[in-house]
């Protein structure tokens, strides 16, 4: 976990967590001058976006009931943890699956 980051990287990291549009804006802002800190949070948010889409699509075809609600709340909690980490200038992996997000999306720099 790192506490040091430049202002641009921190700003991009925070923007990445503000909906899908914010994530796209963060990618565009990070496209010219690559910032490792910003890329870290962009990868975390991509994982959360895809996880959220997966749960939404799955719930359209399978009645998840209370389990679907629990998954949605869990994704919200993971998003809050990532967002707070970005605000605090930390590279805080989202619990449970954040390390996998970094590995799976390592091509995003």
mmCIF file with all atom_site columns, C-alpha atoms in Angstrom:
data_model
loop_
_atom_site.group_PDB
_atom_site.id
_atom_site.type_symbol
_atom_site.label_atom_id
_atom_site.label_alt_id
_atom_site.label_comp_id
_atom_site.label_asym_id
_atom_site.label_entity_id
_atom_site.label_seq_id
_atom_site.pdbx_PDB_ins_code
_atom_site.Cartn_x
_atom_site.Cartn_y
_atom_site.Cartn_z
_atom_site.occupancy
_atom_site.B_iso_or_equiv
_atom_site.pdbx_formal_charge
_atom_site.auth_seq_id
_atom_site.auth_comp_id
_atom_site.auth_asym_id
_atom_site.auth_atom_id
_atom_site.pdbx_PDB_model_num
ATOM 1   C CA . UNK A 1 1   ? 0.000   0.000   0.000   1.00 0.00 ? 1   UNK A CA 1
ATOM 2   C CA . UNK A 1 2   ? 1.401   3.375   -1.023  1.00 0.00 ? 2   UNK A CA 1
ATOM 3   C CA . UNK A 1 3   ? 0.380   6.725   0.361   1.00 0.00 ? 3   UNK A CA 1
ATOM 4   C CA . UNK A 1 4   ? 2.371   8.888   -2.034  1.00 0.00 ? 4   UNK A CA 1
ATOM 5   C CA . UNK A 1 5   ? 0.948   9.911   -5.374  1.00 0.00 ? 5   UNK A CA 1
ATOM 6   C CA . UNK A 1 6   ? 0.869   13.033  -7.482  1.00 0.00 ? 6   UNK A CA 1
ATOM 7   C CA . UNK A 1 7   ? -2.233  15.183  -7.723  1.00 0.00 ? 7   UNK A CA 1
ATOM 8   C CA . UNK A 1 8   ? -3.063  14.191  -11.314 1.00 0.00 ? 8   UNK A CA 1
ATOM 9   C CA . UNK A 1 9   ? -2.899  10.480  -10.502 1.00 0.00 ? 9   UNK A CA 1
ATOM 10  C CA . UNK A 1 10  ? -5.072  10.915  -7.431  1.00 0.00 ? 10  UNK A CA 1
ATOM 11  C CA . UNK A 1 11  ? -7.626  12.960  -9.359  1.00 0.00 ? 11  UNK A CA 1
ATOM 12  C CA . UNK A 1 12  ? -7.806  10.370  -12.134 1.00 0.00 ? 12  UNK A CA 1
ATOM 13  C CA . UNK A 1 13  ? -8.106  7.595   -9.544  1.00 0.00 ? 13  UNK A CA 1
ATOM 14  C CA . UNK A 1 14  ? -11.060 9.330   -7.909  1.00 0.00 ? 14  UNK A CA 1
ATOM 15  C CA . UNK A 1 15  ? -12.764 10.057  -11.243 1.00 0.00 ? 15  UNK A CA 1
ATOM 16  C CA . UNK A 1 16  ? -12.467 6.365   -12.192 1.00 0.00 ? 16  UNK A CA 1
ATOM 17  C CA . UNK A 1 17  ? -14.931 5.460   -9.424  1.00 0.00 ? 17  UNK A CA 1
ATOM 18  C CA . UNK A 1 18  ? -17.613 7.929   -10.539 1.00 0.00 ? 18  UNK A CA 1
ATOM 19  C CA . UNK A 1 19  ? -19.862 5.671   -12.656 1.00 0.00 ? 19  UNK A CA 1
ATOM 20  C CA . UNK A 1 20  ? -19.050 4.154   -16.030 1.00 0.00 ? 20  UNK A CA 1
ATOM 21  C CA . UNK A 1 21  ? -18.717 7.601   -17.601 1.00 0.00 ? 21  UNK A CA 1
ATOM 22  C CA . UNK A 1 22  ? -16.167 8.623   -14.973 1.00 0.00 ? 22  UNK A CA 1
ATOM 23  C CA . UNK A 1 23  ? -14.227 5.430   -15.665 1.00 0.00 ? 23  UNK A CA 1
ATOM 24  C CA . UNK A 1 24  ? -14.107 6.247   -19.404 1.00 0.00 ? 24  UNK A CA 1
ATOM 25  C CA . UNK A 1 25  ? -13.021 9.824   -18.630 1.00 0.00 ? 25  UNK A CA 1
ATOM 26  C CA . UNK A 1 26  ? -10.289 8.467   -16.322 1.00 0.00 ? 26  UNK A CA 1
ATOM 27  C CA . UNK A 1 27  ? -8.983  6.201   -19.094 1.00 0.00 ? 27  UNK A CA 1
ATOM 28  C CA . UNK A 1 28  ? -8.899  9.135   -21.513 1.00 0.00 ? 28  UNK A CA 1
ATOM 29  C CA . UNK A 1 29  ? -7.140  11.363  -18.962 1.00 0.00 ? 29  UNK A CA 1
ATOM 30  C CA . UNK A 1 30  ? -4.577  8.628   -18.292 1.00 0.00 ? 30  UNK A CA 1
ATOM 31  C CA . UNK A 1 31  ? -3.993  7.764   -21.959 1.00 0.00 ? 31  UNK A CA 1
ATOM 32  C CA . UNK A 1 32  ? -1.222  10.266  -22.732 1.00 0.00 ? 32  UNK A CA 1
ATOM 33  C CA . UNK A 1 33  ? 0.806   10.508  -19.551 1.00 0.00 ? 33  UNK A CA 1
ATOM 34  C CA . UNK A 1 34  ? 0.489   7.087   -17.956 1.00 0.00 ? 34  UNK A CA 1
ATOM 35  C CA . UNK A 1 35  ? 0.216   7.213   -14.186 1.00 0.00 ? 35  UNK A CA 1
ATOM 36  C CA . UNK A 1 36  ? 0.674   3.905   -12.358 1.00 0.00 ? 36  UNK A CA 1
ATOM 37  C CA . UNK A 1 37  ? -1.490  5.013   -9.431  1.00 0.00 ? 37  UNK A CA 1
ATOM 38  C CA . UNK A 1 38  ? -4.358  6.023   -11.728 1.00 0.00 ? 38  UNK A CA 1
ATOM 39  C CA . UNK A 1 39  ? -4.021  2.776   -13.690 1.00 0.00 ? 39  UNK A CA 1
ATOM 40  C CA . UNK A 1 40  ? -4.300  0.812   -10.436 1.00 0.00 ? 40  UNK A CA 1
ATOM 41  C CA . UNK A 1 41  ? -7.682  2.387   -9.656  1.00 0.00 ? 41  UNK A CA 1
ATOM 42  C CA . UNK A 1 42  ? -8.858  2.153   -13.271 1.00 0.00 ? 42  UNK A CA 1
ATOM 43  C CA . UNK A 1 43  ? -8.230  -1.625  -13.139 1.00 0.00 ? 43  UNK A CA 1
ATOM 44  C CA . UNK A 1 44  ? -10.028 -1.940  -9.793  1.00 0.00 ? 44  UNK A CA 1
ATOM 45  C CA . UNK A 1 45  ? -13.073 -0.076  -11.100 1.00 0.00 ? 45  UNK A CA 1
ATOM 46  C CA . UNK A 1 46  ? -13.127 -2.072  -14.351 1.00 0.00 ? 46  UNK A CA 1
ATOM 47  C CA . UNK A 1 47  ? -13.376 -5.228  -12.272 1.00 0.00 ? 47  UNK A CA 1
ATOM 48  C CA . UNK A 1 48  ? -16.212 -3.779  -10.206 1.00 0.00 ? 48  UNK A CA 1
ATOM 49  C CA . UNK A 1 49  ? -18.054 -2.637  -13.342 1.00 0.00 ? 49  UNK A CA 1
ATOM 50  C CA . UNK A 1 50  ? -17.775 -6.069  -14.950 1.00 0.00 ? 50  UNK A CA 1
ATOM 51  C CA . UNK A 1 51  ? -18.781 -7.800  -11.719 1.00 0.00 ? 51  UNK A CA 1
ATOM 52  C CA . UNK A 1 52  ? -21.816 -5.537  -11.458 1.00 0.00 ? 52  UNK A CA 1
ATOM 53  C CA . UNK A 1 53  ? -22.805 -6.234  -15.071 1.00 0.00 ? 53  UNK A CA 1
ATOM 54  C CA . UNK A 1 54  ? -22.396 -9.976  -14.489 1.00 0.00 ? 54  UNK A CA 1
ATOM 55  C CA . UNK A 1 55  ? -24.683 -9.915  -11.448 1.00 0.00 ? 55  UNK A CA 1
ATOM 56  C CA . UNK A 1 56  ? -27.254 -7.779  -13.308 1.00 0.00 ? 56  UNK A CA 1
ATOM 57  C CA . UNK A 1 57  ? -27.319 -10.034 -16.375 1.00 0.00 ? 57  UNK A CA 1
ATOM 58  C CA . UNK A 1 58  ? -27.408 -13.163 -14.239 1.00 0.00 ? 58  UNK A CA 1
ATOM 59  C CA . UNK A 1 59  ? -30.339 -11.814 -12.225 1.00 0.00 ? 59  UNK A CA 1
ATOM 60  C CA . UNK A 1 60  ? -32.301 -11.238 -15.459 1.00 0.00 ? 60  UNK A CA 1
ATOM 61  C CA . UNK A 1 61  ? -32.170 -14.937 -16.300 1.00 0.00 ? 61  UNK A CA 1
ATOM 62  C CA . UNK A 1 62  ? -31.988 -16.553 -12.882 1.00 0.00 ? 62  UNK A CA 1
ATOM 63  C CA . UNK A 1 63  ? -34.072 -15.588 -9.886  1.00 0.00 ? 63  UNK A CA 1
ATOM 64  C CA . UNK A 1 64  ? -31.317 -14.795 -7.401  1.00 0.00 ? 64  UNK A CA 1
ATOM 65  C CA . UNK A 1 65  ? -33.725 -13.477 -4.802  1.00 0.00 ? 65  UNK A CA 1
ATOM 66  C CA . UNK A 1 66  ? -32.040 -12.380 -1.591  1.00 0.00 ? 66  UNK A CA 1
ATOM 67  C CA . UNK A 1 67  ? -28.687 -13.683 -2.853  1.00 0.00 ? 67  UNK A CA 1
ATOM 68  C CA . UNK A 1 68  ? -28.794 -11.152 -5.711  1.00 0.00 ? 68  UNK A CA 1
ATOM 69  C CA . UNK A 1 69  ? -29.458 -8.346  -3.256  1.00 0.00 ? 69  UNK A CA 1
ATOM 70  C CA . UNK A 1 70  ? -26.578 -9.504  -1.065  1.00 0.00 ? 70  UNK A CA 1
ATOM 71  C CA . UNK A 1 71  ? -24.250 -9.584  -4.091  1.00 0.00 ? 71  UNK A CA 1
ATOM 72  C CA . UNK A 1 72  ? -25.330 -6.080  -5.109  1.00 0.00 ? 72  UNK A CA 1
ATOM 73  C CA . UNK A 1 73  ? -24.728 -4.724  -1.610  1.00 0.00 ? 73  UNK A CA 1
ATOM 74  C CA . UNK A 1 74  ? -21.339 -6.473  -1.530  1.00 0.00 ? 74  UNK A CA 1
ATOM 75  C CA . UNK A 1 75  ? -20.363 -4.812  -4.822  1.00 0.00 ? 75  UNK A CA 1
ATOM 76  C CA . UNK A 1 76  ? -21.464 -1.447  -3.398  1.00 0.00 ? 76  UNK A CA 1
ATOM 77  C CA . UNK A 1 77  ? -19.312 -2.006  -0.296  1.00 0.00 ? 77  UNK A CA 1
ATOM 78  C CA . UNK A 1 78  ? -16.325 -2.973  -2.483  1.00 0.00 ? 78  UNK A CA 1
ATOM 79  C CA . UNK A 1 79  ? -16.880 0.180   -4.554  1.00 0.00 ? 79  UNK A CA 1
ATOM 80  C CA . UNK A 1 80  ? -16.932 2.334   -1.400  1.00 0.00 ? 80  UNK A CA 1
ATOM 81  C CA . UNK A 1 81  ? -13.679 0.742   -0.183  1.00 0.00 ? 81  UNK A CA 1
ATOM 82  C CA . UNK A 1 82  ? -11.992 1.436   -3.527  1.00 0.00 ? 82  UNK A CA 1
ATOM 83  C CA . UNK A 1 83  ? -13.358 4.976   -3.721  1.00 0.00 ? 83  UNK A CA 1
ATOM 84  C CA . UNK A 1 84  ? -12.231 5.831   -0.190  1.00 0.00 ? 84  UNK A CA 1
ATOM 85  C CA . UNK A 1 85  ? -8.796  4.374   -0.969  1.00 0.00 ? 85  UNK A CA 1
ATOM 86  C CA . UNK A 1 86  ? -8.528  6.621   -4.035  1.00 0.00 ? 86  UNK A CA 1
ATOM 87  C CA . UNK A 1 87  ? -9.583  9.676   -2.016  1.00 0.00 ? 87  UNK A CA 1
ATOM 88  C CA . UNK A 1 88  ? -6.970  8.869   0.648   1.00 0.00 ? 88  UNK A CA 1
ATOM 89  C CA . UNK A 1 89  ? -4.263  8.386   -1.979  1.00 0.00 ? 89  UNK A CA 1
ATOM 90  C CA . UNK A 1 90  ? -3.817  4.685   -1.196  1.00 0.00 ? 90  UNK A CA 1
ATOM 91  C CA . UNK A 1 91  ? -3.455  1.664   -3.438  1.00 0.00 ? 91  UNK A CA 1
ATOM 92  C CA . UNK A 1 92  ? -6.029  -0.303  -1.517  1.00 0.00 ? 92  UNK A CA 1
ATOM 93  C CA . UNK A 1 93  ? -7.114  -3.518  -3.227  1.00 0.00 ? 93  UNK A CA 1
ATOM 94  C CA . UNK A 1 94  ? -10.811 -4.186  -2.963  1.00 0.00 ? 94  UNK A CA 1
ATOM 95  C CA . UNK A 1 95  ? -11.207 -7.160  -0.619  1.00 0.00 ? 95  UNK A CA 1
ATOM 96  C CA . UNK A 1 96  ? -11.689 -10.696 -1.907  1.00 0.00 ? 96  UNK A CA 1
ATOM 97  C CA . UNK A 1 97  ? -11.084 -10.091 -5.622  1.00 0.00 ? 97  UNK A CA 1
ATOM 98  C CA . UNK A 1 98  ? -9.011  -6.904  -6.019  1.00 0.00 ? 98  UNK A CA 1
ATOM 99  C CA . UNK A 1 99  ? -5.737  -8.781  -6.517  1.00 0.00 ? 99  UNK A CA 1
ATOM 100 C CA . UNK A 1 100 ? -7.367  -10.754 -9.332  1.00 0.00 ? 100 UNK A CA 1
ATOM 101 C CA . UNK A 1 101 ? -8.534  -7.512  -10.977 1.00 0.00 ? 101 UNK A CA 1
ATOM 102 C CA . UNK A 1 102 ? -4.936  -6.281  -11.032 1.00 0.00 ? 102 UNK A CA 1
ATOM 103 C CA . UNK A 1 103 ? -3.758  -9.543  -12.608 1.00 0.00 ? 103 UNK A CA 1
ATOM 104 C CA . UNK A 1 104 ? -6.590  -9.924  -15.112 1.00 0.00 ? 104 UNK A CA 1
ATOM 105 C CA . UNK A 1 105 ? -6.415  -6.332  -16.348 1.00 0.00 ? 105 UNK A CA 1
ATOM 106 C CA . UNK A 1 106 ? -2.651  -5.807  -16.161 1.00 0.00 ? 106 UNK A CA 1
ATOM 107 C CA . UNK A 1 107 ? -2.718  -4.697  -19.805 1.00 0.00 ? 107 UNK A CA 1
ATOM 108 C CA . UNK A 1 108 ? -4.364  -1.440  -18.712 1.00 0.00 ? 108 UNK A CA 1
ATOM 109 C CA . UNK A 1 109 ? -1.519  0.932   -17.982 1.00 0.00 ? 109 UNK A CA 1
#
